[in-house]
mmCIF file with all atom_site columns, C-alpha atoms in Angstrom:
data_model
loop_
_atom_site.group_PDB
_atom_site.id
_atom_site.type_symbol
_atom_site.label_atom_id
_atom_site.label_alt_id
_atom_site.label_comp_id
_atom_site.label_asym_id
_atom_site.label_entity_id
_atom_site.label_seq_id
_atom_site.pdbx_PDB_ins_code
_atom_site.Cartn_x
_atom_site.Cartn_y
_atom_site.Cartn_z
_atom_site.occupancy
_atom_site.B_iso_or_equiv
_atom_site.pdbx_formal_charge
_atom_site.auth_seq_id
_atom_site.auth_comp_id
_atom_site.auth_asym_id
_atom_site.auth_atom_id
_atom_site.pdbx_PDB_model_num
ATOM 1   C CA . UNK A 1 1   ? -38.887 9.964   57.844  1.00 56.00 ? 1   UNK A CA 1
ATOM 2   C CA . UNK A 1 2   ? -39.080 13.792  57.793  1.00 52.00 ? 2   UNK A CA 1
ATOM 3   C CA . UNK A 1 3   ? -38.607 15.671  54.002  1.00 49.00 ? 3   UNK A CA 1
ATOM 4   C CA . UNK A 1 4   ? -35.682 17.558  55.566  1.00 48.00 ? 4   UNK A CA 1
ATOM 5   C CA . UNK A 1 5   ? -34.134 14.161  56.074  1.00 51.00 ? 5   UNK A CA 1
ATOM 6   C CA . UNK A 1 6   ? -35.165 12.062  53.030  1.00 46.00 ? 6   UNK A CA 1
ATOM 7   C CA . UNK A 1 7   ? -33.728 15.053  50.539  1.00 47.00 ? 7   UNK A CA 1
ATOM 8   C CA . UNK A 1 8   ? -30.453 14.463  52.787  1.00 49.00 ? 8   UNK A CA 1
ATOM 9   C CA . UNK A 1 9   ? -30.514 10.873  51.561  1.00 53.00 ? 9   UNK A CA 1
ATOM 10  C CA . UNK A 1 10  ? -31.662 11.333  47.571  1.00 46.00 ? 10  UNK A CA 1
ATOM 11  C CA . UNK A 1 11  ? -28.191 14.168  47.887  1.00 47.00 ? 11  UNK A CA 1
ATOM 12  C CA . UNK A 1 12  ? -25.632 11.269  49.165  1.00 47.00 ? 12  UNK A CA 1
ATOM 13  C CA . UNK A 1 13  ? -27.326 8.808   46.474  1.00 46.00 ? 13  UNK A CA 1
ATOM 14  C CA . UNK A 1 14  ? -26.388 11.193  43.663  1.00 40.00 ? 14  UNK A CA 1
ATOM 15  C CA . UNK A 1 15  ? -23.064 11.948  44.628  1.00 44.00 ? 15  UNK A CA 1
ATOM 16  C CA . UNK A 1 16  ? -21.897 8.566   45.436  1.00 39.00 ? 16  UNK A CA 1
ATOM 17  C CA . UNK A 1 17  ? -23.485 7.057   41.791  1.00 39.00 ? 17  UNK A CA 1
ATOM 18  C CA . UNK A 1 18  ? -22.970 9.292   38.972  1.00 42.00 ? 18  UNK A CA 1
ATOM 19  C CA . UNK A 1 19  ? -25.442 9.050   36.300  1.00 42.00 ? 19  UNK A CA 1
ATOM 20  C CA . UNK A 1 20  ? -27.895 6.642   38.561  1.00 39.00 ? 20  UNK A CA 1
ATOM 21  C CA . UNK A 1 21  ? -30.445 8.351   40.661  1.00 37.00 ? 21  UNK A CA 1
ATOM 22  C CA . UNK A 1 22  ? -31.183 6.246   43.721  1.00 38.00 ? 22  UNK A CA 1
ATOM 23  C CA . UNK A 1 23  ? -34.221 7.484   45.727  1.00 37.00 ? 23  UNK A CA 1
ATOM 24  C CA . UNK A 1 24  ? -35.355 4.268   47.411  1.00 44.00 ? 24  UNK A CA 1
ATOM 25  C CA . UNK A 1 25  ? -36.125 5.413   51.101  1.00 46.00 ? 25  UNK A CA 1
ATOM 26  C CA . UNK A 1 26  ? -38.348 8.247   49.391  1.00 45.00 ? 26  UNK A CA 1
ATOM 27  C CA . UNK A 1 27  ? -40.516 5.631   47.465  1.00 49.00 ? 27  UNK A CA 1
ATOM 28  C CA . UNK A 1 28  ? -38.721 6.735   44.037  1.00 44.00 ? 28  UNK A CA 1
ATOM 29  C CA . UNK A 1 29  ? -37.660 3.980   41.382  1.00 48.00 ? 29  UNK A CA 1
ATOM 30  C CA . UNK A 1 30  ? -34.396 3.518   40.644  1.00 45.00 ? 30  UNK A CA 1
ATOM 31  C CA . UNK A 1 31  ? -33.451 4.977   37.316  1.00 45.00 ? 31  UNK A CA 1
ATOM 32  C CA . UNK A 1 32  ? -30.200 4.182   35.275  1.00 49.00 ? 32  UNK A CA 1
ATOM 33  C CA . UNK A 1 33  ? -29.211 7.313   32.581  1.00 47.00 ? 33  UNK A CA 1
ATOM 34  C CA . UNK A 1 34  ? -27.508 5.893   29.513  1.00 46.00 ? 34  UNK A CA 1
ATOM 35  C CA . UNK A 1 35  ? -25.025 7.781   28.602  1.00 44.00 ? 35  UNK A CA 1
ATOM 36  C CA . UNK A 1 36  ? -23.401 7.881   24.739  1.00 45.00 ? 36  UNK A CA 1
ATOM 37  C CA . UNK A 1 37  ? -19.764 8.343   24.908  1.00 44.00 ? 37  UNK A CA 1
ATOM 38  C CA . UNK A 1 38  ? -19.422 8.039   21.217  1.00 44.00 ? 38  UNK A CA 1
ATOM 39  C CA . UNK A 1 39  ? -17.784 5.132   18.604  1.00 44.00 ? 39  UNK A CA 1
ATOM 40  C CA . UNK A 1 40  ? -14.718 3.476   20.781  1.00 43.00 ? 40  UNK A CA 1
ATOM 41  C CA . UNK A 1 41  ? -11.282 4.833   19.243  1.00 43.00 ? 41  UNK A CA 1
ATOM 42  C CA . UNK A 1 42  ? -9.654  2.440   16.688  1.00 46.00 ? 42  UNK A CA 1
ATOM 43  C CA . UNK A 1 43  ? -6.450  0.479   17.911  1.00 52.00 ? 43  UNK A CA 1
ATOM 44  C CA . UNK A 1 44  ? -5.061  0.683   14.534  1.00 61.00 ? 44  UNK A CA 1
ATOM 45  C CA . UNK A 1 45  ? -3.933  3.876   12.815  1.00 81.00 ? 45  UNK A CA 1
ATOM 46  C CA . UNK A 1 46  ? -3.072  2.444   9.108   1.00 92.00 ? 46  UNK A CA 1
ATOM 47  C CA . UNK A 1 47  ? -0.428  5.160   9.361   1.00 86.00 ? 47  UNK A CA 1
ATOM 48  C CA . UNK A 1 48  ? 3.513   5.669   9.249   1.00 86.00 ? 48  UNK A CA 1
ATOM 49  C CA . UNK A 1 49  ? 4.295   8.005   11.515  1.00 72.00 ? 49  UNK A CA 1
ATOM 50  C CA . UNK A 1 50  ? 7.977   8.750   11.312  1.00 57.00 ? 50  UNK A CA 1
ATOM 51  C CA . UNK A 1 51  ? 11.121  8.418   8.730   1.00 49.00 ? 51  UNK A CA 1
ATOM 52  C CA . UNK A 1 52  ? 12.226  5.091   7.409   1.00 48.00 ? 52  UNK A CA 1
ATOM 53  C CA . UNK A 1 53  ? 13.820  5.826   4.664   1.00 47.00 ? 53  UNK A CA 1
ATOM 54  C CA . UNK A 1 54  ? 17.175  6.186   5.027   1.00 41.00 ? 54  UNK A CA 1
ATOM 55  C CA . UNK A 1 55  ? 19.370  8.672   2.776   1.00 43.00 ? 55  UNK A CA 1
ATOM 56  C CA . UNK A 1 56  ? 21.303  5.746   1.311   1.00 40.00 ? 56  UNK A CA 1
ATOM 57  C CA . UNK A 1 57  ? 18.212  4.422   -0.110  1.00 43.00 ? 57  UNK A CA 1
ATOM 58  C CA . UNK A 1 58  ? 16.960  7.401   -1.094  1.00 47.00 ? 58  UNK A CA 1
ATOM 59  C CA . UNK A 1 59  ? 20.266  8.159   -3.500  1.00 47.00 ? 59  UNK A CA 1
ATOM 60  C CA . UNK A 1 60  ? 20.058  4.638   -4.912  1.00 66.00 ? 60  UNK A CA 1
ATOM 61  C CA . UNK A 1 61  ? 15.911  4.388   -5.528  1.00 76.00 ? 61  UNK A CA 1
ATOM 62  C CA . UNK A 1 62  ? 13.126  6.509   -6.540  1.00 83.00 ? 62  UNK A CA 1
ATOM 63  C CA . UNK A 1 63  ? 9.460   6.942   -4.015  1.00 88.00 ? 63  UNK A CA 1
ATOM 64  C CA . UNK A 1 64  ? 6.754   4.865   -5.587  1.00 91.00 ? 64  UNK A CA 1
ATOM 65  C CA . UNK A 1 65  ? 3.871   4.489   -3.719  1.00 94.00 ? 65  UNK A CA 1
ATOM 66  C CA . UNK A 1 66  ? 2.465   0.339   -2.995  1.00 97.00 ? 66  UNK A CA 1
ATOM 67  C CA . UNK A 1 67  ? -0.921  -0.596  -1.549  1.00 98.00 ? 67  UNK A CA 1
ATOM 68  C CA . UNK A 1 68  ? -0.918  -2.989  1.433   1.00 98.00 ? 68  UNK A CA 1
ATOM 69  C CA . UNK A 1 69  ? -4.143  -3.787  3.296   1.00 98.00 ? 69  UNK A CA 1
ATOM 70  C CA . UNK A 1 70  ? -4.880  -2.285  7.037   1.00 97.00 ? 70  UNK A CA 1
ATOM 71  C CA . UNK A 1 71  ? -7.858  -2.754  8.993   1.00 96.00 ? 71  UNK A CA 1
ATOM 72  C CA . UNK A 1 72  ? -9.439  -4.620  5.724   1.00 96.00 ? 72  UNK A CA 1
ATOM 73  C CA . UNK A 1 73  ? -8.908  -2.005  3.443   1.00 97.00 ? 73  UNK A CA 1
ATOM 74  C CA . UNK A 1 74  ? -6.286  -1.014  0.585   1.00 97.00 ? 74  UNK A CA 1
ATOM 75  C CA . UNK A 1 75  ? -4.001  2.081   1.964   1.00 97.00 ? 75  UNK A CA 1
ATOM 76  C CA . UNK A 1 76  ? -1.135  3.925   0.485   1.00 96.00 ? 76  UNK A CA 1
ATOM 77  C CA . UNK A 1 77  ? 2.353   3.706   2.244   1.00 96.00 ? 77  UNK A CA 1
ATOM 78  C CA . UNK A 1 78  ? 5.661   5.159   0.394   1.00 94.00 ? 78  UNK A CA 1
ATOM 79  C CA . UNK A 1 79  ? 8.282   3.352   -0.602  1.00 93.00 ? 79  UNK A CA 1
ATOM 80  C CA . UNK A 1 80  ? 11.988  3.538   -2.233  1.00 89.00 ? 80  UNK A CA 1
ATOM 81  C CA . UNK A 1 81  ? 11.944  0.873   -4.920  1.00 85.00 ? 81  UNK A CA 1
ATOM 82  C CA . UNK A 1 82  ? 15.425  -0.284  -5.828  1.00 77.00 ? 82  UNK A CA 1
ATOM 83  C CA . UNK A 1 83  ? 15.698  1.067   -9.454  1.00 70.00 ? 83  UNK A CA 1
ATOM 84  C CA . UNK A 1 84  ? 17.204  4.152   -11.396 1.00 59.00 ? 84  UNK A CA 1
ATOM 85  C CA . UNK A 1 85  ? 14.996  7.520   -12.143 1.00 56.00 ? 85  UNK A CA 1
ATOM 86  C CA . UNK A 1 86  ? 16.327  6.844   -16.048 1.00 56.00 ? 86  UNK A CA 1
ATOM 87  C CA . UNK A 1 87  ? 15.090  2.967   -15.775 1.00 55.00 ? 87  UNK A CA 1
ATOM 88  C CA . UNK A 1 88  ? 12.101  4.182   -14.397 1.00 53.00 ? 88  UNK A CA 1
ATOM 89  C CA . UNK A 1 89  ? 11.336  6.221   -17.259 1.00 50.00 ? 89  UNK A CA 1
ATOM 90  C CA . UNK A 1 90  ? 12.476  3.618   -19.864 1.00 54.00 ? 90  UNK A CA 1
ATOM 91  C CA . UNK A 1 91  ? 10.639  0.375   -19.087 1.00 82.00 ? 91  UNK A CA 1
ATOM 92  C CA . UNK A 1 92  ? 7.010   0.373   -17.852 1.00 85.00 ? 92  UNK A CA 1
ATOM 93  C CA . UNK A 1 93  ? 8.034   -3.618  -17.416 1.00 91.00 ? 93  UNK A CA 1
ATOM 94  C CA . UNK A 1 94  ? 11.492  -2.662  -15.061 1.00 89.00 ? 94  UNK A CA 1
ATOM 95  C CA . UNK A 1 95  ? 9.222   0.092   -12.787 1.00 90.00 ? 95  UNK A CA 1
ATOM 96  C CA . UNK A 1 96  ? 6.107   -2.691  -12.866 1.00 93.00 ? 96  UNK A CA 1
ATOM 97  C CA . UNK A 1 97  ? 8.641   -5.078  -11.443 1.00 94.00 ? 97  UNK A CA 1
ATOM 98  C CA . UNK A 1 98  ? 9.960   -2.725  -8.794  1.00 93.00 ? 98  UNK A CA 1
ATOM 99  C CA . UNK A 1 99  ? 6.604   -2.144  -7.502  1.00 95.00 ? 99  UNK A CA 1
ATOM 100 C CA . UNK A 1 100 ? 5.678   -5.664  -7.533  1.00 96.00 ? 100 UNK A CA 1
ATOM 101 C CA . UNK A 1 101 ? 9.098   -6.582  -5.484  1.00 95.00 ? 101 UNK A CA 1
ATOM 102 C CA . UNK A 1 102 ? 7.818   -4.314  -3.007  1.00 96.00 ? 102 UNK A CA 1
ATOM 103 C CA . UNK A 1 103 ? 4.647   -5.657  -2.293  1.00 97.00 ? 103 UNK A CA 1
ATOM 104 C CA . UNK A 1 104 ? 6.071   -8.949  -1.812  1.00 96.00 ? 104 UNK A CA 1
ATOM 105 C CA . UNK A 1 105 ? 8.328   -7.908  0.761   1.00 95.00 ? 105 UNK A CA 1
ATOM 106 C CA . UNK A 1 106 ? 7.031   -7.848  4.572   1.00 95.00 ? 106 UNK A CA 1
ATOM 107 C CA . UNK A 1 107 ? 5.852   -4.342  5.868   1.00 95.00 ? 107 UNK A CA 1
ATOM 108 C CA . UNK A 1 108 ? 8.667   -2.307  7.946   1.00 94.00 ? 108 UNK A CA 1
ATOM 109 C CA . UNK A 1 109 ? 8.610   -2.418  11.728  1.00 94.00 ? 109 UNK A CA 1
ATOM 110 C CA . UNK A 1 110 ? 6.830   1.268   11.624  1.00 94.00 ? 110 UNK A CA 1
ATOM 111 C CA . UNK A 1 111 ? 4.223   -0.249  9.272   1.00 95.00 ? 111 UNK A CA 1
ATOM 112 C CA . UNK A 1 112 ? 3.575   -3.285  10.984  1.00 94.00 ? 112 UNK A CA 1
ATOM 113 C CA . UNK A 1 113 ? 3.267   -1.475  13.925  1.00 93.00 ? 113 UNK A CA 1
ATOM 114 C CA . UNK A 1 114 ? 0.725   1.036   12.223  1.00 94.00 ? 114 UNK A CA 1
ATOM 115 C CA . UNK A 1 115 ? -0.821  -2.530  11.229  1.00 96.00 ? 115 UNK A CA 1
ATOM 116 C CA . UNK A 1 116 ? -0.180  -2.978  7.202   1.00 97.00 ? 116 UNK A CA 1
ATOM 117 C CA . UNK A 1 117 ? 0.127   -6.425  5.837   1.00 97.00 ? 117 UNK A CA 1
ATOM 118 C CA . UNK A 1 118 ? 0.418   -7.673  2.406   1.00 97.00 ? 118 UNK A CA 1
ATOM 119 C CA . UNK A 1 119 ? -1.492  -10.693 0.609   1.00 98.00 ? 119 UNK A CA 1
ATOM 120 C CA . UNK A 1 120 ? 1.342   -10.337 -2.435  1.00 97.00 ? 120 UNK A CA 1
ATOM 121 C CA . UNK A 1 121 ? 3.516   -13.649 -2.091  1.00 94.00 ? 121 UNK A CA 1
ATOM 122 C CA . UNK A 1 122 ? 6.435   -14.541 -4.579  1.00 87.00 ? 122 UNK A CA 1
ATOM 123 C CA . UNK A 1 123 ? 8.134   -15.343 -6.414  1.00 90.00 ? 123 UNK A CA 1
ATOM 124 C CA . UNK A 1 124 ? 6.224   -13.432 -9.206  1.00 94.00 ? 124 UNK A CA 1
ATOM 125 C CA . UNK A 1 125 ? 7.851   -11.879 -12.283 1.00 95.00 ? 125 UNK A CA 1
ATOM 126 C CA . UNK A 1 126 ? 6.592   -9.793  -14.796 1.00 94.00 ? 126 UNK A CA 1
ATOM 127 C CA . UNK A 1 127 ? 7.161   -9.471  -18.957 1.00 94.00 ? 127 UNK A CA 1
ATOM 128 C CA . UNK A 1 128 ? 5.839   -6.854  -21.397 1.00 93.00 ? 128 UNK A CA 1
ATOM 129 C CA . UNK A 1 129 ? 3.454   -7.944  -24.298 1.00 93.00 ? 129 UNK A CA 1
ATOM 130 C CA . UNK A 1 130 ? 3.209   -10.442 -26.501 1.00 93.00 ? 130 UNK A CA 1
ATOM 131 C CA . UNK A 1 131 ? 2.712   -10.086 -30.314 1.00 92.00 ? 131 UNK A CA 1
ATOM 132 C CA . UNK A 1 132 ? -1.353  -9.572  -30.438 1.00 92.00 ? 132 UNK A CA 1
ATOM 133 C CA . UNK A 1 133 ? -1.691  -8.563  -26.556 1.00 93.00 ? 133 UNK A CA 1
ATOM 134 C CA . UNK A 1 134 ? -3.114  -4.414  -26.502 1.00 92.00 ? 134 UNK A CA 1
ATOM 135 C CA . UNK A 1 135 ? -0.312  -1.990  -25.670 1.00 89.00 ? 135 UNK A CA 1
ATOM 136 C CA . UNK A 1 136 ? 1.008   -1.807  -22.290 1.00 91.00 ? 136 UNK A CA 1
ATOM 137 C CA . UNK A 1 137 ? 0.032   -5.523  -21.407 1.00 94.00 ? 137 UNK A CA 1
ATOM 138 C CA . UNK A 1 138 ? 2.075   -6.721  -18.562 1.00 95.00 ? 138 UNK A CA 1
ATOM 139 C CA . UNK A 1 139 ? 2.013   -10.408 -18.022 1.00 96.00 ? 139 UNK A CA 1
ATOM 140 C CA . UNK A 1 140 ? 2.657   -11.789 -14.560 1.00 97.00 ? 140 UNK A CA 1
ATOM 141 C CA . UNK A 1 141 ? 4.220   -15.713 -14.084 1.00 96.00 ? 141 UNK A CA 1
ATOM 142 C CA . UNK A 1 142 ? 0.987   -16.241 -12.433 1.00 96.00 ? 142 UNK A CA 1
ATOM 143 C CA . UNK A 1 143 ? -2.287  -16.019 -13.803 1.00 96.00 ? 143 UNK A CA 1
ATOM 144 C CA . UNK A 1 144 ? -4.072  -13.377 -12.105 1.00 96.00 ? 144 UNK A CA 1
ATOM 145 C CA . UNK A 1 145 ? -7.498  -14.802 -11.258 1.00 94.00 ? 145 UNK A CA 1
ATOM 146 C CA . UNK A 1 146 ? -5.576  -17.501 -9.625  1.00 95.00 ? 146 UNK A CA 1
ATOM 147 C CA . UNK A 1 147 ? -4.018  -14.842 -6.834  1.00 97.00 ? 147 UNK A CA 1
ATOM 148 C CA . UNK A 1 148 ? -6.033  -14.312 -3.447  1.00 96.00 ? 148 UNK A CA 1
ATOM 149 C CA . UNK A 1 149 ? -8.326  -11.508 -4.100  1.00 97.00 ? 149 UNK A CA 1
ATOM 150 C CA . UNK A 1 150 ? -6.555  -9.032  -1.902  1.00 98.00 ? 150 UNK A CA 1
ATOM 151 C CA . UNK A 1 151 ? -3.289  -9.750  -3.568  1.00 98.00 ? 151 UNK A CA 1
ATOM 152 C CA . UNK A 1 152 ? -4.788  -8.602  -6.892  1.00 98.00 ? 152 UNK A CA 1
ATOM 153 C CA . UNK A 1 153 ? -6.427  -5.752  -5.387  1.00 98.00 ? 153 UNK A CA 1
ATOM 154 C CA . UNK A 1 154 ? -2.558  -4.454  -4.052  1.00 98.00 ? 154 UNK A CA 1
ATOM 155 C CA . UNK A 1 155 ? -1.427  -5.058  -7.695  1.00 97.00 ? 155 UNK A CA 1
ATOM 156 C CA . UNK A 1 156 ? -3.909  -3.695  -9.552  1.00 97.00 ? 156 UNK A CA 1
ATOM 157 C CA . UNK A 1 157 ? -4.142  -0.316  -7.368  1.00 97.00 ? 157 UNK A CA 1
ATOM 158 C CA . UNK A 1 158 ? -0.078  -0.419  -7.127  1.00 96.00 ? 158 UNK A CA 1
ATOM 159 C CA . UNK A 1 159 ? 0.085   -0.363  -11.076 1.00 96.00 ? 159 UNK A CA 1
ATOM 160 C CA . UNK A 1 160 ? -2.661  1.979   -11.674 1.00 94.00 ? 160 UNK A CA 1
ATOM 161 C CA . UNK A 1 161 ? -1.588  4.997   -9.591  1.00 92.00 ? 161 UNK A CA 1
ATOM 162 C CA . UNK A 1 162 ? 2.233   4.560   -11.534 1.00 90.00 ? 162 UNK A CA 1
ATOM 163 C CA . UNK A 1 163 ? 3.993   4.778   -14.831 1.00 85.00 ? 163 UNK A CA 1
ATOM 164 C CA . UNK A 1 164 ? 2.646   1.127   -14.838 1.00 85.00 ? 164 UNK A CA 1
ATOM 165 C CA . UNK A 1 165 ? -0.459  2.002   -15.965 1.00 86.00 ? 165 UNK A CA 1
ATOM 166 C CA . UNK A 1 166 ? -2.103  1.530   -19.422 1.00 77.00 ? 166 UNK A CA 1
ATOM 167 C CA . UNK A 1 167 ? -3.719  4.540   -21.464 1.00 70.00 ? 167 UNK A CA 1
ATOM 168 C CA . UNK A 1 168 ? -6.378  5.424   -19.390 1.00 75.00 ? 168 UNK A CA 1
ATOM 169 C CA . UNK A 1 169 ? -5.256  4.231   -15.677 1.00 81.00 ? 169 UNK A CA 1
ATOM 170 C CA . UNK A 1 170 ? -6.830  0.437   -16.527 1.00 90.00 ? 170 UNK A CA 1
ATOM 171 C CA . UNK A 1 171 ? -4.155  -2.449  -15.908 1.00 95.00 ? 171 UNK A CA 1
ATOM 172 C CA . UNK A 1 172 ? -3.667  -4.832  -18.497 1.00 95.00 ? 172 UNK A CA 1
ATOM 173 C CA . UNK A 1 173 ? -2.584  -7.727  -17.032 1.00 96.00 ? 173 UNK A CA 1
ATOM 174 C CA . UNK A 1 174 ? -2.497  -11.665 -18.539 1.00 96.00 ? 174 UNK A CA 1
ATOM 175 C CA . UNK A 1 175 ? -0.991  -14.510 -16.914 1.00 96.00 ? 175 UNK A CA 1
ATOM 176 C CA . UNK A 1 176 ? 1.497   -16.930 -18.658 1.00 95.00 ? 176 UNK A CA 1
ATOM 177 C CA . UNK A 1 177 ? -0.683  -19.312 -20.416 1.00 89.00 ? 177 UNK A CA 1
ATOM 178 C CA . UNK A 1 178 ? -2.460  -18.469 -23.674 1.00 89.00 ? 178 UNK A CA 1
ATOM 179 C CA . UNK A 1 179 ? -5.636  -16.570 -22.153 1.00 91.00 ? 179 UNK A CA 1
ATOM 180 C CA . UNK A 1 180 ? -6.060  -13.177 -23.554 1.00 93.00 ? 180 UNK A CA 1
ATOM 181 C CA . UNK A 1 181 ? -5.048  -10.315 -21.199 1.00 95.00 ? 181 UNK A CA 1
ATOM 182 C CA . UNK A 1 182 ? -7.986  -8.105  -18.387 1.00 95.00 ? 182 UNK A CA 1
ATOM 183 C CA . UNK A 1 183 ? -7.976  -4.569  -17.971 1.00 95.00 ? 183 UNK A CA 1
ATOM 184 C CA . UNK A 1 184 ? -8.447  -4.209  -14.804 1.00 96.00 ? 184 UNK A CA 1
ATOM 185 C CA . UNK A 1 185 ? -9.305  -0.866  -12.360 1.00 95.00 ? 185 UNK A CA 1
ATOM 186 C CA . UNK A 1 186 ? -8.814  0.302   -9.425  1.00 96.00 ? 186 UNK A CA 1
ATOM 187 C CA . UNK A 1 187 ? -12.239 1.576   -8.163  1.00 95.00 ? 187 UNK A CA 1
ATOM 188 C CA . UNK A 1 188 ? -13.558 3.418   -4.900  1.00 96.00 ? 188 UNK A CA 1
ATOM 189 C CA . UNK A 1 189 ? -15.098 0.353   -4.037  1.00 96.00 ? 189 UNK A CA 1
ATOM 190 C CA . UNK A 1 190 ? -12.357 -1.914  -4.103  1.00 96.00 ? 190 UNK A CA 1
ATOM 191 C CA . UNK A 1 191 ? -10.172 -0.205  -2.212  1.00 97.00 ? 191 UNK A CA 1
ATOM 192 C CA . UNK A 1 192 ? -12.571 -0.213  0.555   1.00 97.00 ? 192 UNK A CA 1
ATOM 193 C CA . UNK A 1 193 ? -13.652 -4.089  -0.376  1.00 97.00 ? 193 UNK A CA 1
ATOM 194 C CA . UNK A 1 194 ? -9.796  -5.476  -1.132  1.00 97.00 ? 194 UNK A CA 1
ATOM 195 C CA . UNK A 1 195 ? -11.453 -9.499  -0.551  1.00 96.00 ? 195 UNK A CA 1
ATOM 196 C CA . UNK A 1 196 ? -13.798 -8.647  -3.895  1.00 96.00 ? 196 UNK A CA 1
ATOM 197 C CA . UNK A 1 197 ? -13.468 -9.673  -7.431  1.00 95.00 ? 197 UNK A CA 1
ATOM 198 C CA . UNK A 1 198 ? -11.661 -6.886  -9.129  1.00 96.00 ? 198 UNK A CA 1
ATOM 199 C CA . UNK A 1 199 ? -13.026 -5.196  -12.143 1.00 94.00 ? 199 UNK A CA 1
ATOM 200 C CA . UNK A 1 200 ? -12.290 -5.201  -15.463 1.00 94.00 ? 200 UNK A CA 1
ATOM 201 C CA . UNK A 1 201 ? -13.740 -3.587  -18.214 1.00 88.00 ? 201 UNK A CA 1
ATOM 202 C CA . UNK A 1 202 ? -15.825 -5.437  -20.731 1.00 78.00 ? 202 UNK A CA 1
ATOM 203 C CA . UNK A 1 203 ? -13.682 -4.368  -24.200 1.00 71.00 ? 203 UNK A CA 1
ATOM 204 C CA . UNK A 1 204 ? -9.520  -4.066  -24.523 1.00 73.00 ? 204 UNK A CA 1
ATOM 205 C CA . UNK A 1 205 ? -7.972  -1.370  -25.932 1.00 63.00 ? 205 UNK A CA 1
ATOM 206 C CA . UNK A 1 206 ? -7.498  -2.356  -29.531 1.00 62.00 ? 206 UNK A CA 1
ATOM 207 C CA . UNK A 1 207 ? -4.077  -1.301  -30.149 1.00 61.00 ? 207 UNK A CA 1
ATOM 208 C CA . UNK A 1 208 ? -1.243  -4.230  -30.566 1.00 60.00 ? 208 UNK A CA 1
ATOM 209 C CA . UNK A 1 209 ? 1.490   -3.612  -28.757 1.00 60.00 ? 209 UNK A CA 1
ATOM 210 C CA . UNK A 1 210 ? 4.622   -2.295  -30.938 1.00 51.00 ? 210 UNK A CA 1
ATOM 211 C CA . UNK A 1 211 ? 6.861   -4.780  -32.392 1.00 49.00 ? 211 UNK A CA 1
#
């Protein structure tokens, strides 16, 4: 085979495979090129795109913002919860509950879609302190290290980033038995990590809660 010709051939080879230069009649190896077309895109956006709160709802609620978990992490989707603005303002214990209602109901269409679920499962209900519990103590009708792990994690992050907060942004939350109340906290790292314990910190606040 002449050079004139075998060039001919190695030209057809190239255009025929792209990426995979084919030279076999000229006594070349074949050679594959690898070729890096980046991470493949995710298939779920852990975002609401569009409206879905209607004007009725918006008269008759205030936004709150809930956690839900997406792709296996805590994210932020808004809300109307069901109460007044002057409730809201009142009672830590009437917004907690508002918040907690809404992580026990199943996520819209739009955020289903987006791919939001929630580990939250009622019926739960919440009270305020008892005599002796630190200030702001909320106490759920379940104890809390009995919830799934992600299920605390929505809570905890819910209540922290509202007016259902303790001094400080910790969450004091107790169950409904005797066991003293956890302040717990919403950390970096458990947002990311929703299926871990939850932290607490290792001393209460000191103050009782008013009587």
């Amino acid at each position: 085979m002449t050079p004139k010709r075998c060039t001919r051939r190695a030209a057809a080879s190239l255009a025929v495979l792209a990426g995979v230069v084919v030279l076999g009649g000229c006594g070349i190896r074949t050679t594959q090129v690898p070729v890096d077309a980046g991470p493949a895109p995710s298939r779920v956006p852990c975002e609401v795109s569009g409206e879905s709160i209607t004007p009725q709802a918006q008269q008759q609620g205030i936004q709150v913002r809930v956690y839900l978990v997406c792709a296996s992490q805590l994210e932020s989707v808004d809300r109307t919860a069901q109460v007044t603005e002057k409730k809201a303002v009142d009672s830590r214990v009437q917004i907690a509950q508002a918040l907690l209602d809404e992580l026990e109901k199943e996520p819209s269409s739009p955020e289903h879609e987006a791919g939001f679920a929630t580990y939250v499962r009622g019926p739960l209900a919440l009270t305020g302190a008892r005599e002796g519990d630190p200030a702001g103590t909320l106490r759920l009708s379940r104890q809390p290290e009995d919830l799934p792990m992600p299920a605390l994690a929505q809570i905890v992050c819910t209540f922290a980033e509202s007016r259902a907060a303790a001094t400080g942004g910790s969450v004091l939350l107790g169950g409904p038995g005797e066991y003293a109340p956890r302040a717990y906290q919403c950390s970096a790292g458990i947002k990311e990590r929703p299926d871990e314990a939850v932290p607490t910190l290792s001393a209460l606040p000191s103050s009782p809660a008013a009587r």
